[in-house]
Amino acid sequence: MRIDAARLAQSIEELGRIGATPRGGLTRLALTDDDRRGRDLMVRWMREAGLRVTIDQMGNIFGERAGTERVPPVMMGSHIDSVPTGGKYDGQLGVLCALETVRALNDHSVRTRHPVTVAIFTNEEGARFQPAMLASGVMAGKIALEDAYNARDKDGLRLVDELERIGYLGAEPCVPRPFRAYLELHIEQGPVLEEAGLQVGVVDGIVAIAWSRLTIRGVQDHAGPTPMRIRHDALVAAAEVVGGVRAIARELGGDLVTTVGNLTVQPNIPNAIPGTVTLSIDMRDPRTETLDAARARLDALVRAACEREGVRGELDHYWRVPYTPFAPDVVAAVERAAVASGARHRHILSGAGHDAQYMAAIGPAGMIFVPSRGGRSHCEEEFTAMDDIAHGATTLFLAAVDLAERV
Ligand code: GLV
Ligand code: MN
Ligand code: MN
């Protein structure tokens, strides 16, 4: 029994054309027309593979292959939205390897006791609507449906209106559903597997993640006649915060990573002192205590930077996901499958958030990583070699057959 690597490569190529960038990457933000085209293609492929497709209130897509008994399914999935100028592998690969698993089960007429379900989650990236993993968060009961519906993109468009516009506002309730196991294959997005010359990562868990939003209000004024001594420049305070956020990781050390990735400046012209600046702060660490310490330092940093410049800072710590260990029996099944697939593998921790993190809050979950060339991701250079993908897909397939119990 094997997956069809050539068919999988063909599907990666075909889905990757929707929203492709000239430099070989992908821009397919959640709930855009390209997202709709990607979804339409996936739904067609899922139906062609014999899956019963349903859509829930958050636009999550599920395709079920019946089992021999009416017991909870083995669910496999990920997302097909991307970051701007991102890559063709983040998320897409997990969904396509899940589909390939179903196609391979069909090829070999395999029957399983548990149903096998392919899941595609809405707005995993958090690039267009914040926070990330929004729809699996609603499904896990960690984010209120109403809050998710009211999330707005940078142009003020509401998530629920965009869901409706692209035709993916489904009727199924977005609530926790029982599953035997949730499996997600994903690119590593870091350098560990490649540096060790390995093909598969057996993922033990995902780090804790905290997102904050800072709004700094200074005094907008003319860049010429305003003497330096009376300025209250929001961007000068923001610049101190950007450097300070980097310093928090340096000072606390260990595995802590800190990033300011988004900055908006108003009025953002050469000849006005910036009046308002907003910026995002992303901090991650396996240990909750370290994130608590980092947050305390961030509070102090913002206070000091704003005081020095005579501006006002409003800091909103609006999203946090705890450290998430995966279910031992699912991790063990992934490990057995990695061995059986002949992949060179090791255990690994995820530094990126995934829908599996929220799914782990409601049932047994686990993940499979494949290497990222140069450790690069969330960029157009993102790449994983087909040989590594084939080992990962085989691992997913074998783990799914194991957990769904072949009859
Ligand atoms: C999801 O891509 C994340 O921010 O980890
Ligand atoms: Mn992803
Ligand atoms: Mn991503």
Coordinates of C-alpha atoms in Angstrom, one line a residue, residues 86 133 149-150 153-154 163 167 174 201 209 228 262 281 288 305 327 353 365 387 390:
G86 CA 4.1 33.5 1.2
M133 CA -6.1 29.8 13.8
Y149 CA -17.6 37.1 12.6
N150 CA -16.9 40.7 13.6
D153 CA -9.5 43.3 7.8
K154 CA -7.4 46.4 7.3
L163 CA -17.5 34.4 4.1
G167 CA -20.2 31.5 -0.8
C174 CA -19.0 25.3 14.3
G201 CA 9.6 15.3 12.3
I209 CA 2.0 32.1 21.6
M228 CA 12.8 69.2 18.1
N262 CA 3.2 44.9 11.5
I281 CA 4.0 42.1 19.1
T288 CA 4.3 29.9 30.2
A305 CA 9.3 54.5 25.8
A327 CA -1.7 13.2 22.7
G353 CA 1.0 27.8 15.5
A365 CA -4.1 15.4 18.1
D387 CA 11.2 13.1 -1.8
A390 CA 6.5 11.6 -0.1

